[in-house]
């Protein structure tokens, strides 16, 4: 059974990757409005090679979050990302899931 | 996240200790708030500590902002509570389907059955097994508000003591496998044991959402769906 399907163990995943010497960022949903698919507190761990565990949406923004996470791994700066959706920009930001989410991205030391 | 905060957070989670990781979104500093102490990069005033602990009890992560000043403090409270628990009484065929399904849904599952031929590692790989009598097992495991209890044996000698113990605990869900007729007889026995009408009506029986389930796996799905509904579905009939 895939461990990352089970609730609330992404921090453990991030720590395991870090312990193996990989650079890791942790992304956390800090607020949502409307019909966002993953609740506040949902997390995704990302490593420098782009490996991902967990999710912060229904697959709509993970790519964009991973892109920002790479910057955070590079410069060590945390980032607060906002993803919204309007009809005009839905394709542009890939937020076909609907709703709005704010995602906090931090490096794991 | 600083190494020390990460290590402390992992230790709290491993010890099944409720904790909140509070991140100051303006500065990136982080503090861990426990039920009786706090530790980390910044201090919180007493009223904010109280609010964080209230959110731990409510299992509610979210932003905590300054009501007086929109440019004021902006905190994210991430609650990490121990896993929800599911106590299954009866190491029967349905339990073999329900236990892994509940693990997948994030529950910490224990299968209780004094009949050690049923409750075996071979039948329940990786699942905690308890071979005590159900009432003794429940006295030891102490169901709390984050615990569901389901009886599956069909044997009143095993199910009834478990149900009595479960109904007198704060468990958020108590379910019992059995047909309508079996369930009616069960409620009569429990009333004879001195349980109140309100207590016996708290049992979900026949257990599970009505989805026409037939096989053990389908019945397990209907039970897990009902547990999910009771936990999450504030305005849904369960």
GROMACS .gro file of C-alpha atoms in nm:
model
  347
    1UNK     CA    1   0.000   0.000   0.000
    2UNK     CA    2   0.127   0.345  -0.089
    3UNK     CA    3   0.209   0.523   0.238
    4UNK     CA    4   0.155   0.868   0.094
    5UNK     CA    5  -0.212   0.793   0.032
    6UNK     CA    6  -0.267   0.789   0.404
    7UNK     CA    7  -0.342   1.105   0.590
    8UNK     CA    8  -0.093   1.343   0.737
    9UNK     CA    9   0.243   1.174   0.684
   10UNK     CA   10   0.398   1.412   0.435
   11UNK     CA   11   0.622   1.572   0.698
   12UNK     CA   12   0.764   1.225   0.765
   13UNK     CA   13   0.820   1.178   0.392
   14UNK     CA   14   0.997   1.514   0.370
   15UNK     CA   15   1.217   1.428   0.668
   16UNK     CA   16   1.307   1.090   0.517
   17UNK     CA   17   1.411   1.251   0.189
   18UNK     CA   18   1.610   1.515   0.378
   19UNK     CA   19   1.782   1.246   0.585
   20UNK     CA   20   1.884   1.080   0.259
   21UNK     CA   21   2.065   1.399   0.165
   22UNK     CA   22   1.807   1.531  -0.078
   23UNK     CA   23   1.705   1.897  -0.086
   24UNK     CA   24   1.338   1.921   0.009
   25UNK     CA   25   1.061   2.180   0.017
   26UNK     CA   26   0.728   2.142   0.191
   27UNK     CA   27   0.410   2.298   0.048
   28UNK     CA   28   0.104   2.342   0.271
   29UNK     CA   29  -0.248   2.464   0.190
   30UNK     CA   30  -0.304   2.748   0.437
   31UNK     CA   31  -0.639   2.881   0.316
   32UNK     CA   32  -0.909   2.799   0.066
   33UNK     CA   33  -1.221   2.963  -0.074
   34UNK     CA   34  -1.491   2.800  -0.276
   35UNK     CA   35  -1.468   2.451  -0.412
   36UNK     CA   36  -1.098   2.380  -0.369
   37UNK     CA   37  -1.038   2.008  -0.379
   38UNK     CA   38  -0.797   1.966  -0.088
   39UNK     CA   39  -0.860   2.106   0.261
   40UNK     CA   40  -0.644   2.342   0.465
   41UNK     CA   41  -0.344   2.154   0.603
   42UNK     CA   42  -0.300   1.934   0.295
   43UNK     CA   43   0.068   1.898   0.213
   44UNK     CA   44   0.306   1.805  -0.062
   45UNK     CA   45   0.678   1.736  -0.030
   46UNK     CA   46   0.897   1.814  -0.329
   47UNK     CA   47   1.264   1.730  -0.378
   48UNK     CA   48   1.527   1.891  -0.600
   49UNK     CA   49   1.474   1.629  -0.871
   50UNK     CA   50   1.104   1.707  -0.885
   51UNK     CA   51   0.983   1.400  -0.693
   52UNK     CA   52   0.650   1.473  -0.524
   53UNK     CA   53   0.457   1.312  -0.238
   54UNK     CA   54   0.108   1.418  -0.136
   55UNK     CA   55  -0.098   1.693  -0.299
   56UNK     CA   56  -0.229   2.045  -0.251
   57UNK     CA   57  -0.510   2.031  -0.508
   58UNK     CA   58  -0.671   1.779  -0.735
   59UNK     CA   59  -0.368   1.787  -0.960
   60UNK     CA   60  -0.426   2.136  -1.099
   61UNK     CA   61  -0.152   2.339  -0.935
   62UNK     CA   62   0.103   2.079  -0.830
   63UNK     CA   63   0.321   2.158  -1.131
   64UNK     CA   64   0.323   2.530  -1.056
   65UNK     CA   65   0.388   2.467  -0.686
   66UNK     CA   66   0.680   2.236  -0.771
   67UNK     CA   67   0.820   2.510  -0.994
   68UNK     CA   68   0.809   2.763  -0.708
   69UNK     CA   69   0.940   2.500  -0.466
   70UNK     CA   70   1.253   2.467  -0.681
   71UNK     CA   71   1.317   2.840  -0.625
   72UNK     CA   72   1.267   2.797  -0.251
   73UNK     CA   73   1.514   2.508  -0.245
   74UNK     CA   74   1.756   2.733  -0.433
   75UNK     CA   75   1.735   3.049  -0.222
   76UNK     CA   76   1.596   2.914   0.106
   77UNK     CA   77   1.319   3.175   0.107
   78UNK     CA   78   0.965   3.071   0.198
   79UNK     CA   79   0.693   3.171  -0.047
   80UNK     CA   80   0.320   3.228  -0.009
   81UNK     CA   81   0.149   3.141  -0.337
   82UNK     CA   82  -0.207   3.232  -0.434
   83UNK     CA   83  -0.400   3.044  -0.697
   84UNK     CA   84  -0.737   3.165  -0.805
   85UNK     CA   85  -0.953   3.089  -1.097
   86UNK     CA   86  -1.149   3.307  -1.329
   87UNK     CA   87  -1.290   3.187  -1.657
   88UNK     CA   88  -1.039   3.390  -1.856
   89UNK     CA   89  -0.734   3.265  -1.673
   90UNK     CA   90  -0.839   2.910  -1.599
   91UNK     CA   91  -0.622   2.766  -1.873
   92UNK     CA   92  -0.336   2.997  -1.801
   93UNK     CA   93  -0.285   2.890  -1.439
   94UNK     CA   94  -0.417   2.541  -1.489
   95UNK     CA   95  -0.666   2.571  -1.205
   96UNK     CA   96  -0.941   2.372  -1.371
   97UNK     CA   97  -1.043   2.241  -1.028
   98UNK     CA   98  -1.211   2.571  -0.938
   99UNK     CA   99  -1.189   2.753  -0.609
  100UNK     CA  100  -0.899   2.949  -0.469
  101UNK     CA  101  -0.610   2.829  -0.258
  102UNK     CA  102  -0.312   2.980  -0.083
  103UNK     CA  103  -0.009   2.757  -0.052
  104UNK     CA  104   0.289   2.818   0.176
  105UNK     CA  105   0.616   2.678   0.045
  106UNK     CA  106   0.913   2.642   0.279
  107UNK     CA  107   1.251   2.475   0.264
  108UNK     CA  108   1.319   2.185   0.501
  109UNK     CA  109   1.656   2.242   0.667
  110UNK     CA  110   1.140   2.461   0.857
  111UNK     CA  111   1.426   2.448   1.101
  112UNK     CA  112   1.570   2.108   1.180
  113UNK     CA  113   1.490   2.138   1.549
  114UNK     CA  114   1.124   2.220   1.482
  115UNK     CA  115   1.100   1.933   1.233
  116UNK     CA  116   1.252   1.687   1.480
  117UNK     CA  117   1.019   1.798   1.759
  118UNK     CA  118   0.716   1.780   1.530
  119UNK     CA  119   0.809   1.428   1.419
  120UNK     CA  120   0.864   1.323   1.782
  121UNK     CA  121   0.523   1.456   1.887
  122UNK     CA  122   0.354   1.278   1.598
  123UNK     CA  123   0.537   0.953   1.671
  124UNK     CA  124   0.426   0.977   2.034
  125UNK     CA  125   0.063   1.040   1.926
  126UNK     CA  126   0.078   1.375   2.107
  127UNK     CA  127  -0.155   1.651   1.978
  128UNK     CA  128   0.048   1.951   1.859
  129UNK     CA  129   0.006   2.257   1.639
  130UNK     CA  130   0.281   2.400   1.421
  131UNK     CA  131   0.226   2.776   1.414
  132UNK     CA  132   0.396   2.960   1.127
  133UNK     CA  133   0.425   3.338   1.121
  134UNK     CA  134   0.361   3.400   0.752
  135UNK     CA  135   0.518   3.746   0.778
  136UNK     CA  136   0.853   3.626   0.914
  137UNK     CA  137   0.862   3.251   0.846
  138UNK     CA  138   0.932   3.182   1.215
  139UNK     CA  139   0.769   2.873   1.361
  140UNK     CA  140   0.658   2.762   1.707
  141UNK     CA  141   0.514   2.432   1.823
  142UNK     CA  142   0.219   2.456   2.062
  143UNK     CA  143   0.145   2.152   2.278
  144UNK     CA  144  -0.143   2.105   2.519
  145UNK     CA  145   0.061   2.231   2.814
  146UNK     CA  146   0.368   2.399   2.669
  147UNK     CA  147   0.509   2.570   2.362
  148UNK     CA  148   0.848   2.572   2.198
  149UNK     CA  149   1.001   2.752   1.905
  150UNK     CA  150   1.106   3.065   1.725
  151UNK     CA  151   0.858   3.314   1.867
  152UNK     CA  152   0.634   3.354   2.170
  153UNK     CA  153   0.257   3.372   2.165
  154UNK     CA  154   0.049   3.575   2.405
  155UNK     CA  155  -0.185   3.390   2.637
  156UNK     CA  156  -0.501   3.462   2.439
  157UNK     CA  157  -0.341   3.342   2.115
  158UNK     CA  158  -0.211   3.029   2.286
  159UNK     CA  159  -0.565   2.961   2.408
  160UNK     CA  160  -0.699   3.003   2.056
  161UNK     CA  161  -0.436   2.768   1.910
  162UNK     CA  162  -0.521   2.505   2.172
  163UNK     CA  163  -0.891   2.546   2.099
  164UNK     CA  164  -0.813   2.470   1.736
  165UNK     CA  165  -0.616   2.160   1.837
  166UNK     CA  166  -0.921   2.035   2.025
  167UNK     CA  167  -1.144   2.114   1.725
  168UNK     CA  168  -0.890   1.954   1.486
  169UNK     CA  169  -0.913   2.268   1.276
  170UNK     CA  170  -0.610   2.399   1.087
  171UNK     CA  171  -0.626   2.749   0.939
  172UNK     CA  172  -0.517   3.110   0.937
  173UNK     CA  173  -0.518   3.315   1.254
  174UNK     CA  174  -0.502   3.685   1.176
  175UNK     CA  175  -0.513   4.004   1.376
  176UNK     CA  176  -0.879   4.111   1.401
  177UNK     CA  177  -0.774   4.470   1.482
  178UNK     CA  178  -0.529   4.525   1.199
  179UNK     CA  179  -0.522   4.363   0.858
  180UNK     CA  180  -0.150   4.440   0.831
  181UNK     CA  181  -0.098   4.287   1.176
  182UNK     CA  182   0.000   3.934   1.264
  183UNK     CA  183  -0.076   3.658   1.017
  184UNK     CA  184  -0.030   3.308   1.154
  185UNK     CA  185  -0.101   2.968   1.005
  186UNK     CA  186  -0.201   2.707   1.261
  187UNK     CA  187  -0.140   2.352   1.138
  188UNK     CA  188  -0.296   2.102   1.375
  189UNK     CA  189  -0.136   1.759   1.389
  190UNK     CA  190  -0.358   1.530   1.592
  191UNK     CA  191  -0.295   1.158   1.634
  192UNK     CA  192  -0.467   0.938   1.377
  193UNK     CA  193  -0.835   0.862   1.422
  194UNK     CA  194  -0.880   0.511   1.562
  195UNK     CA  195  -1.105   0.229   1.454
  196UNK     CA  196  -1.161  -0.062   1.693
  197UNK     CA  197  -1.307  -0.367   1.519
  198UNK     CA  198  -1.458  -0.636   1.738
  199UNK     CA  199  -1.448  -0.966   1.552
  200UNK     CA  200  -1.164  -1.086   1.332
  201UNK     CA  201  -1.414  -1.201   1.069
  202UNK     CA  202  -1.413  -1.188   0.690
  203UNK     CA  203  -1.564  -0.837   0.676
  204UNK     CA  204  -1.294  -0.718   0.917
  205UNK     CA  205  -1.031  -0.845   0.673
  206UNK     CA  206  -1.172  -0.603   0.415
  207UNK     CA  207  -1.256  -0.319   0.654
  208UNK     CA  208  -0.921  -0.306   0.835
  209UNK     CA  209  -0.704  -0.225   0.530
  210UNK     CA  210  -0.971   0.008   0.392
  211UNK     CA  211  -0.969   0.206   0.719
  212UNK     CA  212  -0.588   0.215   0.718
  213UNK     CA  213  -0.604   0.364   0.370
  214UNK     CA  214  -0.846   0.628   0.503
  215UNK     CA  215  -0.589   0.721   0.769
  216UNK     CA  216  -0.723   0.528   1.070
  217UNK     CA  217  -0.517   0.350   1.330
  218UNK     CA  218  -0.695   0.012   1.334
  219UNK     CA  219  -0.706  -0.252   1.608
  220UNK     CA  220  -0.886  -0.583   1.560
  221UNK     CA  221  -1.015  -0.731   1.885
  222UNK     CA  222  -1.102  -1.100   1.908
  223UNK     CA  223  -1.024  -1.345   2.190
  224UNK     CA  224  -1.049  -1.632   1.941
  225UNK     CA  225  -0.685  -1.641   1.844
  226UNK     CA  226  -0.755  -1.868   1.545
  227UNK     CA  227  -0.939  -1.571   1.387
  228UNK     CA  228  -0.717  -1.282   1.488
  229UNK     CA  229  -0.394  -1.389   1.322
  230UNK     CA  230  -0.117  -1.195   1.154
  231UNK     CA  231  -0.171  -1.408   0.844
  232UNK     CA  232  -0.533  -1.290   0.816
  233UNK     CA  233  -0.454  -0.929   0.918
  234UNK     CA  234  -0.107  -0.843   0.793
  235UNK     CA  235   0.026  -0.527   0.957
  236UNK     CA  236  -0.289  -0.466   1.165
  237UNK     CA  237  -0.278  -0.443   1.546
  238UNK     CA  238  -0.443  -0.744   1.708
  239UNK     CA  239  -0.584  -0.767   2.060
  240UNK     CA  240  -0.683  -1.106   2.201
  241UNK     CA  241  -0.854  -0.985   2.519
  242UNK     CA  242  -1.230  -1.007   2.575
  243UNK     CA  243  -1.388  -0.707   2.404
  244UNK     CA  244  -1.492  -0.527   2.724
  245UNK     CA  245  -1.141  -0.569   2.868
  246UNK     CA  246  -0.985  -0.461   2.540
  247UNK     CA  247  -1.200  -0.147   2.529
  248UNK     CA  248  -1.117  -0.068   2.894
  249UNK     CA  249  -0.751  -0.085   2.794
  250UNK     CA  250  -0.781   0.105   2.464
  251UNK     CA  251  -1.011   0.376   2.607
  252UNK     CA  252  -1.214   0.495   2.305
  253UNK     CA  253  -1.214   0.877   2.285
  254UNK     CA  254  -1.393   1.133   2.067
  255UNK     CA  255  -1.163   1.039   1.777
  256UNK     CA  256  -1.245   0.667   1.797
  257UNK     CA  257  -1.499   0.456   1.609
  258UNK     CA  258  -1.605   0.113   1.736
  259UNK     CA  259  -1.767  -0.151   1.514
  260UNK     CA  260  -1.881  -0.496   1.628
  261UNK     CA  261  -1.880  -0.768   1.364
  262UNK     CA  262  -1.897  -1.105   1.541
  263UNK     CA  263  -2.277  -1.166   1.544
  264UNK     CA  264  -2.207  -1.338   1.879
  265UNK     CA  265  -2.380  -1.159   2.170
  266UNK     CA  266  -2.116  -1.292   2.411
  267UNK     CA  267  -1.857  -1.085   2.225
  268UNK     CA  268  -2.058  -0.801   2.068
  269UNK     CA  269  -2.276  -0.700   2.363
  270UNK     CA  270  -1.999  -0.630   2.619
  271UNK     CA  271  -1.814  -0.434   2.351
  272UNK     CA  272  -2.122  -0.227   2.267
  273UNK     CA  273  -2.192  -0.151   2.633
  274UNK     CA  274  -1.833  -0.034   2.682
  275UNK     CA  275  -1.839   0.166   2.357
  276UNK     CA  276  -2.170   0.337   2.437
  277UNK     CA  277  -2.037   0.445   2.776
  278UNK     CA  278  -1.726   0.592   2.611
  279UNK     CA  279  -1.699   0.919   2.411
  280UNK     CA  280  -1.653   0.721   2.085
  281UNK     CA  281  -1.792   0.928   1.794
  282UNK     CA  282  -1.926   0.623   1.611
  283UNK     CA  283  -2.061   0.292   1.737
  284UNK     CA  284  -2.183   0.041   1.478
  285UNK     CA  285  -2.302  -0.318   1.497
  286UNK     CA  286  -2.327  -0.569   1.214
  287UNK     CA  287  -2.651  -0.763   1.192
  288UNK     CA  288  -2.987  -0.768   1.019
  289UNK     CA  289  -3.281  -0.554   1.137
  290UNK     CA  290  -3.417  -0.853   1.330
  291UNK     CA  291  -3.080  -0.932   1.488
  292UNK     CA  292  -3.042  -0.566   1.574
  293UNK     CA  293  -3.386  -0.542   1.737
  294UNK     CA  294  -3.307  -0.846   1.954
  295UNK     CA  295  -2.971  -0.690   2.040
  296UNK     CA  296  -3.133  -0.365   2.152
  297UNK     CA  297  -3.375  -0.562   2.375
  298UNK     CA  298  -3.081  -0.738   2.542
  299UNK     CA  299  -2.896  -0.410   2.593
  300UNK     CA  300  -3.206  -0.247   2.745
  301UNK     CA  301  -3.226  -0.547   2.982
  302UNK     CA  302  -2.865  -0.473   3.074
  303UNK     CA  303  -2.977  -0.129   3.188
  304UNK     CA  304  -2.878   0.088   2.892
  305UNK     CA  305  -3.104   0.386   2.828
  306UNK     CA  306  -3.309   0.431   2.511
  307UNK     CA  307  -3.081   0.719   2.408
  308UNK     CA  308  -2.776   0.498   2.455
  309UNK     CA  309  -2.906   0.207   2.249
  310UNK     CA  310  -3.030   0.442   1.973
  311UNK     CA  311  -2.674   0.570   1.939
  312UNK     CA  312  -2.575   0.237   1.778
  313UNK     CA  313  -2.563   0.242   1.398
  314UNK     CA  314  -2.741  -0.079   1.311
  315UNK     CA  315  -2.775  -0.246   1.074
  316UNK     CA  316  -2.429  -0.095   1.029
  317UNK     CA  317  -2.324   0.096   0.719
  318UNK     CA  318  -2.484   0.318   0.457
  319UNK     CA  319  -2.760   0.154   0.259
  320UNK     CA  320  -2.591   0.093  -0.079
  321UNK     CA  321  -2.704  -0.263  -0.141
  322UNK     CA  322  -2.368  -0.404  -0.033
  323UNK     CA  323  -2.338  -0.783  -0.063
  324UNK     CA  324  -1.976  -0.899  -0.047
  325UNK     CA  325  -1.744  -0.843   0.253
  326UNK     CA  326  -1.557  -0.573   0.061
  327UNK     CA  327  -1.880  -0.394  -0.032
  328UNK     CA  328  -2.005  -0.409   0.326
  329UNK     CA  329  -1.669  -0.272   0.440
  330UNK     CA  330  -1.713   0.018   0.194
  331UNK     CA  331  -2.063   0.091   0.328
  332UNK     CA  332  -1.931   0.093   0.688
  333UNK     CA  333  -1.633   0.314   0.603
  334UNK     CA  334  -1.864   0.548   0.412
  335UNK     CA  335  -2.093   0.579   0.714
  336UNK     CA  336  -1.802   0.642   0.952
  337UNK     CA  337  -1.679   0.911   0.711
  338UNK     CA  338  -2.027   1.063   0.691
  339UNK     CA  339  -2.063   1.079   1.072
  340UNK     CA  340  -1.720   1.235   1.100
  341UNK     CA  341  -1.741   1.484   0.814
  342UNK     CA  342  -2.092   1.515   0.680
  343UNK     CA  343  -2.246   1.777   0.905
  344UNK     CA  344  -2.558   1.816   0.694
  345UNK     CA  345  -2.579   1.473   0.537
  346UNK     CA  346  -2.807   1.193   0.651
  347UNK     CA  347  -2.584   0.902   0.756
   0.00000   0.00000   0.00000
